[in-house]
Coordinates of N, CA and C in Angstrom, one line a residue:
F1089 N 146.6 85.5 45.7 CA 145.8 84.3 45.6 C 144.4 84.7 45.3
V1090 N 143.8 84.2 44.2 CA 142.5 84.5 43.8 C 141.7 83.2 43.8
V1091 N 140.5 83.2 44.5 CA 139.6 82.1 44.5 C 138.5 82.3 43.5
T1092 N 138.3 81.2 42.7 CA 137.2 81.3 41.7 C 136.3 80.2 42.0
A1093 N 135.1 80.2 41.4 CA 134.1 79.2 41.6 C 134.7 77.8 41.4
V1094 N 134.3 76.8 42.2 CA 134.8 75.5 42.0 C 133.9 74.5 41.3
G1095 N 132.6 74.7 41.4 CA 131.7 73.7 40.9 C 130.9 74.3 39.7
P1096 N 130.1 73.5 39.1 CA 129.3 74.0 38.0 C 128.2 74.9 38.7
G1097 N 127.6 75.7 37.9 CA 126.5 76.5 38.4 C 125.4 75.6 38.9
I1098 N 124.8 75.9 40.1 CA 123.7 75.0 40.6 C 122.5 75.9 41.0
R1099 N 121.4 75.3 41.0 CA 120.1 76.0 41.3 C 119.5 75.3 42.5
W1100 N 118.7 76.1 43.3 CA 118.0 75.5 44.4 C 116.9 74.6 43.9
G1101 N 116.9 73.3 44.4 CA 115.8 72.4 44.1 C 115.0 72.3 45.4
G1102 N 115.6 72.1 46.5 CA 114.9 72.1 47.8 C 114.1 70.8 48.1
E1103 N 114.2 69.8 47.4 CA 113.4 68.6 47.6 C 113.8 67.8 48.8
N1104 N 115.1 67.8 49.2 CA 115.6 67.0 50.3 C 115.9 67.8 51.5
G1105 N 115.9 67.2 52.7 CA 116.3 67.9 53.9 C 115.5 69.0 54.4
N1106 N 114.2 69.0 54.0 CA 113.3 70.1 54.5 C 113.8 71.5 54.4
G1107 N 114.4 71.8 53.2 CA 114.9 73.1 53.0 C 116.2 73.5 53.6
T1108 N 117.0 72.5 53.9 CA 118.3 72.7 54.5 C 119.4 73.0 53.5
W1109 N 120.1 74.1 53.7 CA 121.3 74.5 52.9 C 122.5 74.2 53.8
D1110 N 123.3 73.2 53.4 CA 124.5 72.9 54.1 C 125.6 72.7 53.0
T1111 N 126.8 72.3 53.5 CA 127.9 72.1 52.6 C 128.3 70.6 52.5
L1112 N 128.2 70.1 51.3 CA 128.7 68.7 51.0 C 127.8 67.6 51.6
T1113 N 126.6 67.9 52.0 CA 125.7 66.9 52.7 C 124.4 66.6 52.0
T1114 N 123.6 67.6 51.9 CA 122.2 67.4 51.4 C 122.1 67.8 49.9
T1115 N 121.5 66.9 49.1 CA 121.3 67.2 47.7 C 120.1 68.0 47.4
N1116 N 120.1 69.2 47.9 CA 119.0 70.2 47.7 C 119.2 71.1 46.4
W1117 N 120.3 70.8 45.7 CA 120.7 71.6 44.5 C 120.6 70.8 43.3
L1118 N 120.5 71.4 42.1 CA 120.4 70.8 40.8 C 121.5 71.5 40.0
V1119 N 122.3 70.7 39.2 CA 123.3 71.2 38.3 C 122.5 71.9 37.2
I1120 N 122.8 73.2 36.9 CA 122.0 73.9 35.9 C 122.1 73.3 34.5
S1121 N 123.3 72.8 34.2 CA 123.4 72.3 32.8 C 122.7 71.0 32.5
D1122 N 122.4 70.2 33.5 CA 121.7 68.9 33.2 C 120.6 68.5 34.2
G1123 N 120.4 69.3 35.2 CA 119.3 69.0 36.2 C 119.6 67.9 37.2
S1124 N 120.9 67.4 37.2 CA 121.2 66.3 38.1 C 121.3 66.8 39.5
P1125 N 120.9 66.0 40.5 CA 121.0 66.4 41.9 C 122.5 66.7 42.3
S1126 N 122.7 67.7 43.2 CA 124.0 68.1 43.6 C 124.0 68.5 45.1
V1127 N 125.1 68.4 45.7 CA 125.3 69.1 47.0 C 125.9 70.4 46.8
F1128 N 125.8 71.3 47.7 CA 126.5 72.6 47.7 C 127.9 72.4 48.1
Q1129 N 128.8 73.0 47.3 CA 130.3 73.1 47.6 C 130.6 74.6 47.9
T1130 N 131.6 74.8 48.8 CA 132.1 76.1 49.0 C 132.5 76.7 47.6
Y1131 N 132.2 78.0 47.4 CA 132.5 78.8 46.2 C 131.7 78.3 45.0
D1132 N 130.6 77.6 45.1 CA 129.7 77.4 44.0 C 129.0 78.7 43.6
N1133 N 128.7 78.8 42.3 CA 127.8 79.9 41.9 C 126.4 79.3 42.0
I1134 N 125.5 80.1 42.6 CA 124.2 79.5 42.8 C 123.1 80.4 42.3
L1135 N 122.0 79.8 41.9 CA 120.8 80.4 41.4 C 119.6 80.0 42.2
L1136 N 118.8 81.0 42.6 CA 117.5 80.7 43.3 C 116.4 81.3 42.5
D1137 N 115.6 80.5 41.9 CA 114.5 81.0 41.0 C 113.2 80.4 41.4
D1138 N 112.2 80.4 40.5 CA 110.9 79.8 40.8 C 110.8 78.3 40.5
V1139 N 111.9 77.6 40.3 CA 112.0 76.2 40.0 C 111.9 75.4 41.3
G1140 N 112.6 75.9 42.4 CA 112.8 75.2 43.6 C 111.5 75.1 44.5
S1141 N 111.5 74.1 45.3 CA 110.5 74.0 46.4 C 111.1 74.3 47.7
N1142 N 110.4 74.3 48.8 CA 110.9 74.6 50.1 C 111.7 75.9 50.1
T1143 N 111.1 77.0 49.8 CA 111.8 78.2 49.7 C 112.0 78.9 51.0
A1144 N 111.6 78.3 52.1 CA 111.9 78.7 53.5 C 113.2 77.9 53.8
I1145 N 114.4 78.5 53.7 CA 115.6 77.8 53.7 C 116.3 78.0 55.1
T1146 N 116.7 76.9 55.7 CA 117.5 76.9 56.9 C 118.9 76.6 56.6
V1147 N 119.8 77.6 56.9 CA 121.2 77.4 56.6 C 121.8 76.7 57.8
S1148 N 122.6 75.6 57.5 CA 123.3 74.8 58.5 C 124.7 75.2 58.6
G1149 N 125.2 75.8 59.7 CA 126.5 76.2 59.8 C 126.8 77.5 59.0
T1150 N 127.9 77.6 58.4 CA 128.2 78.7 57.5 C 128.4 78.2 56.1
V1151 N 127.7 78.8 55.2 CA 127.9 78.5 53.7 C 128.5 79.6 53.0
V1152 N 129.4 79.3 52.0 CA 130.2 80.3 51.3 C 130.0 80.1 49.8
P1153 N 129.0 80.7 49.2 CA 128.9 80.6 47.8 C 129.8 81.7 47.2
Y1154 N 130.2 81.5 45.9 CA 131.0 82.5 45.3 C 130.1 83.7 44.9
T1155 N 129.0 83.4 44.2 CA 127.9 84.4 43.8 C 126.6 83.8 44.1
I1156 N 125.6 84.7 44.3 CA 124.2 84.3 44.4 C 123.4 85.1 43.5
L1157 N 122.6 84.5 42.6 CA 121.7 85.1 41.7 C 120.3 84.7 42.1
F1158 N 119.5 85.7 42.5 CA 118.0 85.5 42.7 C 117.3 85.9 41.4
S1159 N 116.5 85.0 40.9 CA 115.7 85.3 39.7 C 114.3 84.8 40.0
N1160 N 113.7 85.2 41.1 CA 112.4 84.7 41.6 C 111.3 85.7 41.2
I1161 N 110.4 85.3 40.4 CA 109.3 86.2 40.0 C 108.1 86.0 40.9
V1162 N 107.8 84.8 41.2 CA 106.6 84.4 42.0 C 107.0 84.1 43.5
D1163 N 108.0 83.2 43.6 CA 108.3 82.6 44.9 C 109.0 83.7 45.8
Q1164 N 108.7 83.5 47.1 CA 109.4 84.3 48.2 C 110.4 83.3 48.9
Y1165 N 111.6 83.8 48.9 CA 112.7 83.0 49.6 C 112.9 83.6 50.9
S1166 N 113.0 82.8 51.9 CA 113.4 83.3 53.3 C 114.5 82.4 53.8
F1167 N 115.5 83.1 54.5 CA 116.7 82.4 55.0 C 116.7 82.6 56.5
G1168 N 117.0 81.5 57.2 CA 117.2 81.6 58.7 C 118.3 80.6 59.0
G1169 N 118.7 80.5 60.3 CA 119.7 79.6 60.7 C 121.1 80.2 60.7
G1170 N 122.1 79.5 60.2 CA 123.5 79.9 60.2 C 123.8 81.0 59.2
A1171 N 125.1 81.2 59.0 CA 125.5 82.4 58.2 C 125.8 82.1 56.8
I1172 N 125.5 83.1 55.9 CA 125.8 83.1 54.5 C 126.9 84.1 54.3
T1173 N 128.1 83.7 53.8 CA 129.2 84.6 53.5 C 129.5 84.5 52.0
T1174 N 129.2 85.5 51.3 CA 129.5 85.5 49.8 C 130.9 86.0 49.5
A1175 N 131.5 85.4 48.5 CA 132.8 85.9 48.0 C 132.6 87.1 47.1
Q1176 N 131.5 87.2 46.4 CA 131.2 88.3 45.4 C 129.9 88.9 45.5
G1177 N 129.2 88.8 46.6 CA 127.9 89.5 46.7 C 126.7 88.7 46.1
F1178 N 125.6 89.5 45.9 CA 124.5 88.8 45.2 C 123.7 89.8 44.3
T1179 N 123.0 89.3 43.4 CA 122.2 90.1 42.5 C 120.7 89.6 42.6
K1180 N 119.8 90.5 42.6 CA 118.3 90.1 42.7 C 117.6 90.6 41.5
Y1181 N 117.0 89.7 40.7 CA 116.0 90.0 39.7 C 114.7 89.3 40.0
G1182 N 113.6 89.8 39.3 CA 112.3 89.2 39.5 C 111.5 89.9 40.6
A1183 N 110.2 89.9 40.4 CA 109.3 90.6 41.3 C 109.2 90.0 42.7
G1184 N 109.7 88.8 42.9 CA 109.5 88.1 44.2 C 110.3 88.7 45.3
T1185 N 110.1 88.3 46.6 CA 110.7 88.8 47.7 C 111.8 87.8 48.3
V1186 N 112.9 88.4 48.9 CA 113.9 87.6 49.6 C 114.0 88.2 51.0
I1187 N 113.9 87.4 52.0 CA 114.0 87.8 53.4 C 115.2 87.1 54.0
I1188 N 116.1 87.9 54.5 CA 117.3 87.4 55.1 C 117.3 87.6 56.5
S1189 N 117.1 86.6 57.3 CA 117.0 86.8 58.8 C 117.9 85.8 59.5
N1190 N 118.9 85.3 58.8 CA 119.8 84.3 59.4 C 120.9 85.1 60.2
T1191 N 121.7 84.3 60.9 CA 122.7 84.9 61.8 C 123.9 85.4 61.1
N1192 N 124.3 86.6 61.3 CA 125.5 87.2 60.8 C 125.8 87.0 59.3
P1193 N 124.9 87.3 58.4 CA 125.2 87.2 57.0 C 126.4 88.2 56.8
D1194 N 127.3 87.8 55.9 CA 128.5 88.6 55.7 C 128.7 88.7 54.2
W1195 N 128.1 89.8 53.6 CA 128.1 90.0 52.2 C 129.3 90.8 51.8
S1196 N 130.2 90.1 51.1 CA 131.3 90.8 50.5 C 130.9 91.1 49.1
G1197 N 131.4 92.2 48.5 CA 131.0 92.6 47.2 C 129.7 93.3 47.2
L1198 N 129.1 93.4 46.0 CA 127.9 94.2 45.8 C 126.6 93.5 46.0
M1199 N 125.7 94.0 46.8 CA 124.3 93.5 46.9 C 123.5 94.4 45.9
E1200 N 123.1 93.9 44.7 CA 122.4 94.6 43.7 C 121.0 94.2 43.6
I1201 N 120.0 95.1 43.8 CA 118.6 94.8 43.7 C 118.0 95.4 42.5
N1202 N 117.7 94.6 41.5 CA 117.2 95.2 40.2 C 115.7 95.1 40.2
N1203 N 115.1 94.2 40.8 CA 113.6 94.0 40.8 C 113.3 93.3 42.1
G1204 N 112.0 93.5 42.5 CA 111.5 92.8 43.7 C 112.0 93.5 45.0
R1205 N 111.8 92.8 46.1 CA 112.2 93.3 47.4 C 113.1 92.4 48.1
V1206 N 114.1 93.0 48.8 CA 115.0 92.3 49.7 C 114.9 92.9 51.0
I1207 N 114.6 92.1 52.0 CA 114.4 92.5 53.4 C 115.6 91.9 54.2
L1208 N 116.4 92.7 54.8 CA 117.5 92.3 55.6 C 117.1 92.5 57.0
A1209 N 116.7 91.3 57.7 CA 116.0 91.4 59.0 C 116.9 90.7 60.1
G1210 N 117.9 90.0 59.7 CA 118.7 89.3 60.8 C 119.9 90.2 61.2
A1211 N 120.7 89.6 62.1 CA 121.9 90.2 62.6 C 122.9 90.3 61.4
V1212 N 123.6 91.4 61.2 CA 124.6 91.5 60.2 C 126.0 91.6 60.8
K1213 N 126.9 91.0 60.2 CA 128.3 90.9 60.7 C 128.9 92.3 60.7
D1214 N 128.9 93.0 59.5 CA 129.5 94.3 59.4 C 128.9 95.0 58.2
A1215 N 127.9 95.8 58.5 CA 127.2 96.6 57.4 C 128.1 97.5 56.6
A1216 N 129.2 97.9 57.2 CA 130.1 98.8 56.5 C 130.9 98.2 55.4
T1217 N 130.9 96.8 55.3 CA 131.7 96.2 54.2 C 130.8 95.8 53.0
T1218 N 129.5 96.2 53.1 CA 128.6 95.9 52.0 C 128.2 97.1 51.3
A1219 N 128.3 97.0 49.9 CA 127.8 98.0 49.0 C 126.5 97.6 48.5
I1220 N 125.4 98.4 48.6 CA 124.1 98.0 48.2 C 123.6 99.0 47.1
R1221 N 123.2 98.4 45.9 CA 122.7 99.2 44.8 C 121.2 98.8 44.6
V1222 N 120.3 99.8 44.7 CA 118.9 99.6 44.5 C 118.5 100.3 43.2
N1223 N 118.2 99.5 42.2 CA 117.9 100.0 40.9 C 116.4 100.1 40.7
N1224 N 116.0 100.8 39.6 CA 114.6 101.0 39.2 C 113.9 99.6 39.3
G1225 N 112.8 99.5 40.1 CA 112.1 98.3 40.3 C 112.5 97.5 41.5
G1226 N 113.6 97.9 42.1 CA 114.1 97.3 43.3 C 113.6 97.9 44.6
N1227 N 113.5 97.2 45.7 CA 113.1 97.7 47.0 C 113.9 97.0 48.0
F1228 N 114.5 97.8 48.9 CA 115.4 97.3 50.0 C 114.8 97.8 51.3
V1229 N 114.6 96.8 52.2 CA 114.1 97.1 53.6 C 115.2 96.7 54.5
F1230 N 115.6 97.6 55.4 CA 116.7 97.3 56.3 C 116.2 97.4 57.7
G1231 N 116.0 96.2 58.3 CA 115.5 96.1 59.7 C 116.4 95.3 60.5
A1232 N 117.7 95.3 60.2 CA 118.7 94.4 60.8 C 119.2 94.9 62.2
Q1233 N 119.7 93.9 62.9 CA 120.3 94.2 64.2 C 121.7 93.6 64.2
D1234 N 122.6 94.2 65.1 CA 123.9 93.6 65.2 C 123.9 92.4 66.1
R1235 N 125.0 91.8 66.3 CA 125.0 90.5 67.0 C 124.7 90.7 68.5
F1236 N 124.5 91.9 69.0 CA 124.2 92.2 70.3 C 122.7 92.6 70.5
G1237 N 122.0 92.6 69.3 CA 120.6 93.0 69.4 C 120.3 94.4 69.2
N1238 N 121.3 95.2 68.9 CA 121.1 96.7 68.7 C 120.7 96.9 67.2
H1239 N 119.8 97.8 67.0 CA 119.4 98.2 65.6 C 120.6 98.7 64.9
V1240 N 120.8 98.3 63.7 CA 122.0 98.7 62.9 C 121.5 99.9 62.0
D1241 N 122.2 101.0 62.0 CA 121.9 102.1 61.1 C 122.5 101.8 59.7
P1242 N 121.7 101.9 58.7 CA 122.2 101.5 57.4 C 123.2 102.5 56.8
V1243 N 123.4 103.7 57.5 CA 124.3 104.6 56.9 C 125.8 104.1 57.0
A1244 N 126.0 103.0 57.7 CA 127.3 102.4 57.8 C 127.7 101.7 56.5
A1245 N 126.6 101.3 55.8 CA 126.8 100.7 54.5 C 126.8 101.7 53.4
T1246 N 127.4 101.4 52.2 CA 127.3 102.3 51.1 C 126.1 101.9 50.3
I1247 N 125.1 102.8 50.3 CA 123.8 102.4 49.6 C 123.6 103.4 48.5
L1248 N 123.4 102.9 47.3 CA 123.1 103.8 46.1 C 121.7 103.4 45.6
V1249 N 120.8 104.4 45.7 CA 119.5 104.2 45.2 C 119.3 104.9 43.9
N1250 N 119.2 104.2 42.8 CA 119.1 104.8 41.4 C 117.6 105.2 41.2
A1251 N 117.4 105.9 40.2 CA 116.0 106.4 39.8 C 115.0 105.2 39.8
G1252 N 114.0 105.4 40.6 CA 112.9 104.3 40.6 C 113.2 103.3 41.7
G1253 N 114.3 103.2 42.3 CA 114.6 102.3 43.4 C 114.0 102.8 44.7
V1254 N 113.7 101.9 45.6 CA 113.0 102.3 46.9 C 113.9 101.8 48.0
L1255 N 114.1 102.6 49.0 CA 114.8 102.2 50.2 C 113.9 102.4 51.4

């Protein structure tokens, strides 16, 4: 059984709900192909770039995107609240920063940081299931705790730092 993305590609708009990311409720997303407002559906492919507003995002419950692409050059995105569980991981481009401090993010697949900075500051569900690739121009800061408040040692994850990447 293979799950693929269900909806069209959507990008963060953030105009409604004070920066709330939920499933099938708040129209904080825009369909990439035509710019029309959209709700998030489980297994959507999502883009977070410099177009959206309210870049301090509160996750309501657990959201499950298929893929996440960050392409933020100027904006800083920060995530708090509920859990983000990706089906295929995420990719980060652009000089901007992404701060993940929400509860128990569960990244399946590859977390690839090509540019900018990603700060993992919240409790992680299982660091051992995440592969992290930091490429030239990327910067990864690991300050996470497990669900009991203990500091998580990043050696449990598979981390590859390519030439020019910073860990």
